[in-house]
Amino acid sequence: MEEPQRRIRAAHSESTVTVYQAYSPEIGLPAVRDGRFPAVWKRDRMTWIKPSFLWMMYRCGWGAKAGQETVLAVEITREGFEWALRHACLSSYAREVHPDRATWQRRLKHAPARVQWDPERDLRLRPLPYRSLQLGLSGEAARRYADEWTVGIRDVTPLAHEIRALVAAGDLDSAAGLLPREPPYPDGDELLAHLRG
């Protein structure tokens, strides 16, 4: 079955959804230890969360890029995730969604969340013909993400390294078997309806 161009795919349970971020050990390791982001994590900055494990691997180079050596799986409430989606604005102007560029800029300025669609990646981190969600959180959304929505933080750096080694060895089947399962997110289309033309 052919994948739609844009769809939220994410590991999720009845009450939570898993998103990924990568940080330096100074932020990532205390976050894992305490199950919450440390005080040095800047709550007044935009932070981007990614439901796609492979897109995160592309972004952080399998946890090898400087400042992104600790790859986190952050489990957040579905209620929080969906609040962010409902309050989001597209990160770039789309003629079919916004009446004009000025309207989009006003919405973007006041929106606590931003939606960006980037090409999904395969195991070799090559772009696929369909896109995955990135969700940018700022202001109220970033604070709520860090202090209310987060219910668990796991270090998945060893998993990233294991999958990368299997890919490097050409064992794509074993690598694929270790990937987190990311089925379509329930009601994803409905949650994003205000961002479509």
PDB file of C-alpha atoms in Angstrom:
ATOM      1  CA  MET A   1       0.000   0.000   0.000  1.00  0.00           C
ATOM      2  CA  GLU A   2       1.373   3.401  -0.954  1.00  0.00           C
ATOM      3  CA  GLU A   3       2.191   5.834   1.824  1.00  0.00           C
ATOM      4  CA  PRO A   4       0.400   9.189   1.790  1.00  0.00           C
ATOM      5  CA  GLN A   5       2.663  12.189   1.249  1.00  0.00           C
ATOM      6  CA  ARG A   6       2.119  13.448   4.810  1.00  0.00           C
ATOM      7  CA  ARG A   7       1.136  11.289   7.753  1.00  0.00           C
ATOM      8  CA  ILE A   8       1.968  11.197  11.453  1.00  0.00           C
ATOM      9  CA  ARG A   9       3.649   7.894  12.206  1.00  0.00           C
ATOM     10  CA  ALA A  10       4.629   7.347  15.827  1.00  0.00           C
ATOM     11  CA  ALA A  11       5.113   4.757  18.511  1.00  0.00           C
ATOM     12  CA  HIS A  12       2.135   5.282  20.791  1.00  0.00           C
ATOM     13  CA  SER A  13       0.001   3.681  23.455  1.00  0.00           C
ATOM     14  CA  GLU A  14      -3.512   4.551  24.567  1.00  0.00           C
ATOM     15  CA  SER A  15      -2.199   7.443  26.647  1.00  0.00           C
ATOM     16  CA  THR A  16       1.289   8.325  25.357  1.00  0.00           C
ATOM     17  CA  VAL A  17       3.289   9.005  22.202  1.00  0.00           C
ATOM     18  CA  THR A  18       7.065   8.631  21.825  1.00  0.00           C
ATOM     19  CA  VAL A  19       9.117  11.421  20.276  1.00  0.00           C
ATOM     20  CA  TYR A  20      12.868  11.701  19.822  1.00  0.00           C
ATOM     21  CA  GLN A  21      15.467  14.347  20.559  1.00  0.00           C
ATOM     22  CA  ALA A  22      19.257  14.323  20.802  1.00  0.00           C
ATOM     23  CA  TYR A  23      21.345  16.333  23.250  1.00  0.00           C
ATOM     24  CA  SER A  24      24.819  16.609  24.690  1.00  0.00           C
ATOM     25  CA  PRO A  25      25.465  14.229  27.606  1.00  0.00           C
ATOM     26  CA  GLU A  26      25.285  17.227  29.976  1.00  0.00           C
ATOM     27  CA  ILE A  27      21.564  17.528  29.224  1.00  0.00           C
ATOM     28  CA  GLY A  28      20.668  14.027  28.048  1.00  0.00           C
ATOM     29  CA  LEU A  29      22.099  11.953  30.889  1.00  0.00           C
ATOM     30  CA  PRO A  30      20.471  13.923  33.749  1.00  0.00           C
ATOM     31  CA  ALA A  31      17.192  13.845  31.793  1.00  0.00           C
ATOM     32  CA  VAL A  32      17.347  10.051  31.626  1.00  0.00           C
ATOM     33  CA  ARG A  33      18.419   9.733  35.263  1.00  0.00           C
ATOM     34  CA  ASP A  34      15.659  11.998  36.598  1.00  0.00           C
ATOM     35  CA  GLY A  35      12.943  11.315  34.021  1.00  0.00           C
ATOM     36  CA  ARG A  36      12.609  15.032  33.337  1.00  0.00           C
ATOM     37  CA  PHE A  37      14.597  17.771  31.675  1.00  0.00           C
ATOM     38  CA  PRO A  38      17.181  19.437  33.924  1.00  0.00           C
ATOM     39  CA  ALA A  39      17.155  23.116  34.823  1.00  0.00           C
ATOM     40  CA  VAL A  40      19.803  23.860  32.177  1.00  0.00           C
ATOM     41  CA  TRP A  41      17.321  22.774  29.489  1.00  0.00           C
ATOM     42  CA  LYS A  42      16.106  26.118  28.151  1.00  0.00           C
ATOM     43  CA  ARG A  43      12.341  26.316  28.467  1.00  0.00           C
ATOM     44  CA  ASP A  44      12.239  29.666  26.650  1.00  0.00           C
ATOM     45  CA  ARG A  45      13.733  28.298  23.411  1.00  0.00           C
ATOM     46  CA  MET A  46      12.102  26.527  20.475  1.00  0.00           C
ATOM     47  CA  THR A  47      12.580  22.770  20.761  1.00  0.00           C
ATOM     48  CA  TRP A  48      11.837  20.304  17.964  1.00  0.00           C
ATOM     49  CA  ILE A  49      10.415  16.860  18.661  1.00  0.00           C
ATOM     50  CA  LYS A  50      10.365  14.093  16.079  1.00  0.00           C
ATOM     51  CA  PRO A  51       8.084  11.023  16.172  1.00  0.00           C
ATOM     52  CA  SER A  52      10.257   9.346  13.501  1.00  0.00           C
ATOM     53  CA  PHE A  53      13.229   7.396  14.878  1.00  0.00           C
ATOM     54  CA  LEU A  54      14.981   7.270  11.501  1.00  0.00           C
ATOM     55  CA  TRP A  55      14.502  10.977  10.882  1.00  0.00           C
ATOM     56  CA  MET A  56      16.130  11.580  14.273  1.00  0.00           C
ATOM     57  CA  MET A  57      18.994   9.289  13.246  1.00  0.00           C
ATOM     58  CA  TYR A  58      19.447  11.347  10.089  1.00  0.00           C
ATOM     59  CA  ARG A  59      19.441  14.572  12.095  1.00  0.00           C
ATOM     60  CA  CYS A  60      21.899  13.427  14.781  1.00  0.00           C
ATOM     61  CA  GLY A  61      24.061  11.119  12.668  1.00  0.00           C
ATOM     62  CA  TRP A  62      23.151   8.059  14.755  1.00  0.00           C
ATOM     63  CA  GLY A  63      24.194  10.014  17.866  1.00  0.00           C
ATOM     64  CA  ALA A  64      27.627  10.906  16.466  1.00  0.00           C
ATOM     65  CA  LYS A  65      27.166  14.636  15.852  1.00  0.00           C
ATOM     66  CA  ALA A  66      28.646  17.052  18.370  1.00  0.00           C
ATOM     67  CA  GLY A  67      26.085  18.145  20.932  1.00  0.00           C
ATOM     68  CA  GLN A  68      23.731  15.298  19.905  1.00  0.00           C
ATOM     69  CA  GLU A  69      25.555  12.293  21.353  1.00  0.00           C
ATOM     70  CA  THR A  70      22.703  11.277  23.679  1.00  0.00           C
ATOM     71  CA  VAL A  71      19.581  10.184  21.812  1.00  0.00           C
ATOM     72  CA  LEU A  72      16.423  10.323  23.906  1.00  0.00           C
ATOM     73  CA  ALA A  73      13.070   8.641  23.466  1.00  0.00           C
ATOM     74  CA  VAL A  74      10.700  10.983  25.277  1.00  0.00           C
ATOM     75  CA  GLU A  75       7.309   9.574  26.170  1.00  0.00           C
ATOM     76  CA  ILE A  76       4.721  12.334  26.395  1.00  0.00           C
ATOM     77  CA  THR A  77       0.997  12.366  26.963  1.00  0.00           C
ATOM     78  CA  ARG A  78      -1.159  12.072  23.885  1.00  0.00           C
ATOM     79  CA  GLU A  79      -3.251  14.878  25.344  1.00  0.00           C
ATOM     80  CA  GLY A  80      -0.211  17.198  25.249  1.00  0.00           C
ATOM     81  CA  PHE A  81       0.889  16.073  21.795  1.00  0.00           C
ATOM     82  CA  GLU A  82      -2.581  16.658  20.407  1.00  0.00           C
ATOM     83  CA  TRP A  83      -2.849  20.054  22.118  1.00  0.00           C
ATOM     84  CA  ALA A  84       0.367  21.085  20.358  1.00  0.00           C
ATOM     85  CA  LEU A  85      -0.918  19.864  16.989  1.00  0.00           C
ATOM     86  CA  ARG A  86      -4.228  21.708  17.382  1.00  0.00           C
ATOM     87  CA  HIS A  87      -2.384  24.938  18.267  1.00  0.00           C
ATOM     88  CA  ALA A  88       0.275  24.619  15.575  1.00  0.00           C
ATOM     89  CA  CYS A  89       0.999  26.708  12.505  1.00  0.00           C
ATOM     90  CA  LEU A  90       2.942  25.537   9.467  1.00  0.00           C
ATOM     91  CA  SER A  91       6.597  26.552   9.690  1.00  0.00           C
ATOM     92  CA  SER A  92       6.546  27.838   6.120  1.00  0.00           C
ATOM     93  CA  TYR A  93       3.994  29.735   4.050  1.00  0.00           C
ATOM     94  CA  ALA A  94       1.573  27.601   2.026  1.00  0.00           C
ATOM     95  CA  ARG A  95      -0.669  29.380  -0.464  1.00  0.00           C
ATOM     96  CA  GLU A  96      -3.351  26.661  -0.212  1.00  0.00           C
ATOM     97  CA  VAL A  97      -3.567  27.065   3.599  1.00  0.00           C
ATOM     98  CA  HIS A  98      -3.032  30.765   4.284  1.00  0.00           C
ATOM     99  CA  PRO A  99      -4.913  33.613   2.559  1.00  0.00           C
ATOM    100  CA  ASP A 100      -1.647  35.563   2.267  1.00  0.00           C
ATOM    101  CA  ARG A 101       1.913  35.671   3.598  1.00  0.00           C
ATOM    102  CA  ALA A 102       1.127  38.378   6.176  1.00  0.00           C
ATOM    103  CA  THR A 103      -1.649  36.245   7.710  1.00  0.00           C
ATOM    104  CA  TRP A 104       0.713  33.274   7.954  1.00  0.00           C
ATOM    105  CA  GLN A 105       3.396  35.428   9.601  1.00  0.00           C
ATOM    106  CA  ARG A 106       0.913  36.676  12.208  1.00  0.00           C
ATOM    107  CA  ARG A 107      -0.250  33.129  12.968  1.00  0.00           C
ATOM    108  CA  LEU A 108       3.316  31.867  13.161  1.00  0.00           C
ATOM    109  CA  LYS A 109       4.324  34.632  15.550  1.00  0.00           C
ATOM    110  CA  HIS A 110       1.573  33.738  18.023  1.00  0.00           C
ATOM    111  CA  ALA A 111       1.434  29.938  17.617  1.00  0.00           C
ATOM    112  CA  PRO A 112       3.048  27.943  20.440  1.00  0.00           C
ATOM    113  CA  ALA A 113       3.803  25.080  18.025  1.00  0.00           C
ATOM    114  CA  ARG A 114       5.021  24.686  14.451  1.00  0.00           C
ATOM    115  CA  VAL A 115       4.578  21.817  12.038  1.00  0.00           C
ATOM    116  CA  GLN A 116       7.251  21.005   9.495  1.00  0.00           C
ATOM    117  CA  TRP A 117       7.238  18.084   7.059  1.00  0.00           C
ATOM    118  CA  ASP A 118      10.584  16.574   6.116  1.00  0.00           C
ATOM    119  CA  PRO A 119      11.386  13.550   3.934  1.00  0.00           C
ATOM    120  CA  GLU A 120      11.241  10.323   5.910  1.00  0.00           C
ATOM    121  CA  ARG A 121      14.448   8.285   5.822  1.00  0.00           C
ATOM    122  CA  ASP A 122      15.339   4.676   5.115  1.00  0.00           C
ATOM    123  CA  LEU A 123      17.896   2.643   7.059  1.00  0.00           C
ATOM    124  CA  ARG A 124      20.733   4.162   5.042  1.00  0.00           C
ATOM    125  CA  LEU A 125      19.242   7.596   5.911  1.00  0.00           C
ATOM    126  CA  ARG A 126      18.350   8.291   2.283  1.00  0.00           C
ATOM    127  CA  PRO A 127      15.199  10.370   1.701  1.00  0.00           C
ATOM    128  CA  LEU A 128      11.958   8.540   0.962  1.00  0.00           C
ATOM    129  CA  PRO A 129       9.181   9.963  -1.243  1.00  0.00           C
ATOM    130  CA  TYR A 130       6.893  10.685   1.722  1.00  0.00           C
ATOM    131  CA  ARG A 131       7.305  12.990   4.681  1.00  0.00           C
ATOM    132  CA  SER A 132       7.415  12.804   8.449  1.00  0.00           C
ATOM    133  CA  LEU A 133       6.329  15.273  11.061  1.00  0.00           C
ATOM    134  CA  GLN A 134       8.608  17.543  13.020  1.00  0.00           C
ATOM    135  CA  LEU A 135       6.863  19.506  15.744  1.00  0.00           C
ATOM    136  CA  GLY A 136       8.458  22.683  17.047  1.00  0.00           C
ATOM    137  CA  LEU A 137       7.438  23.813  20.533  1.00  0.00           C
ATOM    138  CA  SER A 138       7.977  27.286  21.963  1.00  0.00           C
ATOM    139  CA  GLY A 139       6.640  29.405  24.802  1.00  0.00           C
ATOM    140  CA  GLU A 140       3.774  27.711  26.592  1.00  0.00           C
ATOM    141  CA  ALA A 141       4.144  24.512  24.536  1.00  0.00           C
ATOM    142  CA  ALA A 142       7.857  24.098  25.362  1.00  0.00           C
ATOM    143  CA  ARG A 143       7.252  24.658  29.069  1.00  0.00           C
ATOM    144  CA  ARG A 144       4.324  22.247  29.160  1.00  0.00           C
ATOM    145  CA  TYR A 145       6.326  19.658  27.194  1.00  0.00           C
ATOM    146  CA  ALA A 146       9.166  19.751  29.712  1.00  0.00           C
ATOM    147  CA  ASP A 147       7.160  20.078  32.912  1.00  0.00           C
ATOM    148  CA  GLU A 148       3.710  18.569  32.298  1.00  0.00           C
ATOM    149  CA  TRP A 149       3.556  16.312  29.244  1.00  0.00           C
ATOM    150  CA  THR A 150       6.732  14.280  29.701  1.00  0.00           C
ATOM    151  CA  VAL A 151       6.056  11.012  31.511  1.00  0.00           C
ATOM    152  CA  GLY A 152       9.307   9.160  30.781  1.00  0.00           C
ATOM    153  CA  ILE A 153      12.705   9.582  29.123  1.00  0.00           C
ATOM    154  CA  ARG A 154      14.849   6.693  27.876  1.00  0.00           C
ATOM    155  CA  ASP A 155      18.363   6.703  26.491  1.00  0.00           C
ATOM    156  CA  VAL A 156      18.170   4.993  23.076  1.00  0.00           C
ATOM    157  CA  THR A 157      21.760   5.816  22.100  1.00  0.00           C
ATOM    158  CA  PRO A 158      22.844   2.142  22.435  1.00  0.00           C
ATOM    159  CA  LEU A 159      19.966   1.145  20.151  1.00  0.00           C
ATOM    160  CA  ALA A 160      21.007   3.783  17.607  1.00  0.00           C
ATOM    161  CA  HIS A 161      24.586   2.481  17.650  1.00  0.00           C
ATOM    162  CA  GLU A 162      23.459  -1.145  17.337  1.00  0.00           C
ATOM    163  CA  ILE A 163      21.235  -0.421  14.347  1.00  0.00           C
ATOM    164  CA  ARG A 164      23.948   1.691  12.723  1.00  0.00           C
ATOM    165  CA  ALA A 165      26.455  -1.167  13.091  1.00  0.00           C
ATOM    166  CA  LEU A 166      24.030  -3.641  11.494  1.00  0.00           C
ATOM    167  CA  VAL A 167      23.400  -1.250   8.600  1.00  0.00           C
ATOM    168  CA  ALA A 168      27.160  -0.772   8.138  1.00  0.00           C
ATOM    169  CA  ALA A 169      27.571  -4.564   8.067  1.00  0.00           C
ATOM    170  CA  GLY A 170      24.853  -4.840   5.406  1.00  0.00           C
ATOM    171  CA  ASP A 171      22.430  -6.695   7.688  1.00  0.00           C
ATOM    172  CA  LEU A 172      19.401  -4.543   6.894  1.00  0.00           C
ATOM    173  CA  ASP A 173      16.881  -7.201   7.944  1.00  0.00           C
ATOM    174  CA  SER A 174      18.272  -7.407  11.477  1.00  0.00           C
ATOM    175  CA  ALA A 175      18.534  -3.610  11.614  1.00  0.00           C
ATOM    176  CA  ALA A 176      14.913  -3.217  10.519  1.00  0.00           C
ATOM    177  CA  GLY A 177      13.835  -5.703  13.183  1.00  0.00           C
ATOM    178  CA  LEU A 178      15.198  -3.419  15.899  1.00  0.00           C
ATOM    179  CA  LEU A 179      13.426  -0.270  14.720  1.00  0.00           C
ATOM    180  CA  PRO A 180      10.629   1.090  16.906  1.00  0.00           C
ATOM    181  CA  ARG A 181       7.223   0.316  15.419  1.00  0.00           C
ATOM    182  CA  GLU A 182       5.635   3.574  14.212  1.00  0.00           C
ATOM    183  CA  PRO A 183       2.099   2.979  12.945  1.00  0.00           C
ATOM    184  CA  PRO A 184      -0.123   5.817  11.704  1.00  0.00           C
ATOM    185  CA  TYR A 185      -1.209   8.016  14.588  1.00  0.00           C
ATOM    186  CA  PRO A 186      -4.976   7.826  15.284  1.00  0.00           C
ATOM    187  CA  ASP A 187      -6.947  10.843  14.060  1.00  0.00           C
ATOM    188  CA  GLY A 188      -3.758  12.407  12.707  1.00  0.00           C
ATOM    189  CA  ASP A 189      -5.523  13.777   9.642  1.00  0.00           C
ATOM    190  CA  GLU A 190      -8.225  15.342  11.791  1.00  0.00           C
ATOM    191  CA  LEU A 191      -5.683  16.910  14.144  1.00  0.00           C
ATOM    192  CA  LEU A 192      -3.897  18.513  11.191  1.00  0.00           C
ATOM    193  CA  ALA A 193      -6.996  19.535   9.231  1.00  0.00           C
ATOM    194  CA  HIS A 194      -6.461  23.240   9.967  1.00  0.00           C
ATOM    195  CA  LEU A 195      -3.026  23.010   8.318  1.00  0.00           C
ATOM    196  CA  ARG A 196      -4.290  21.701   4.995  1.00  0.00           C
ATOM    197  CA  GLY A 197      -5.740  23.620   2.095  1.00  0.00           C
TER     198      GLY A 197
END
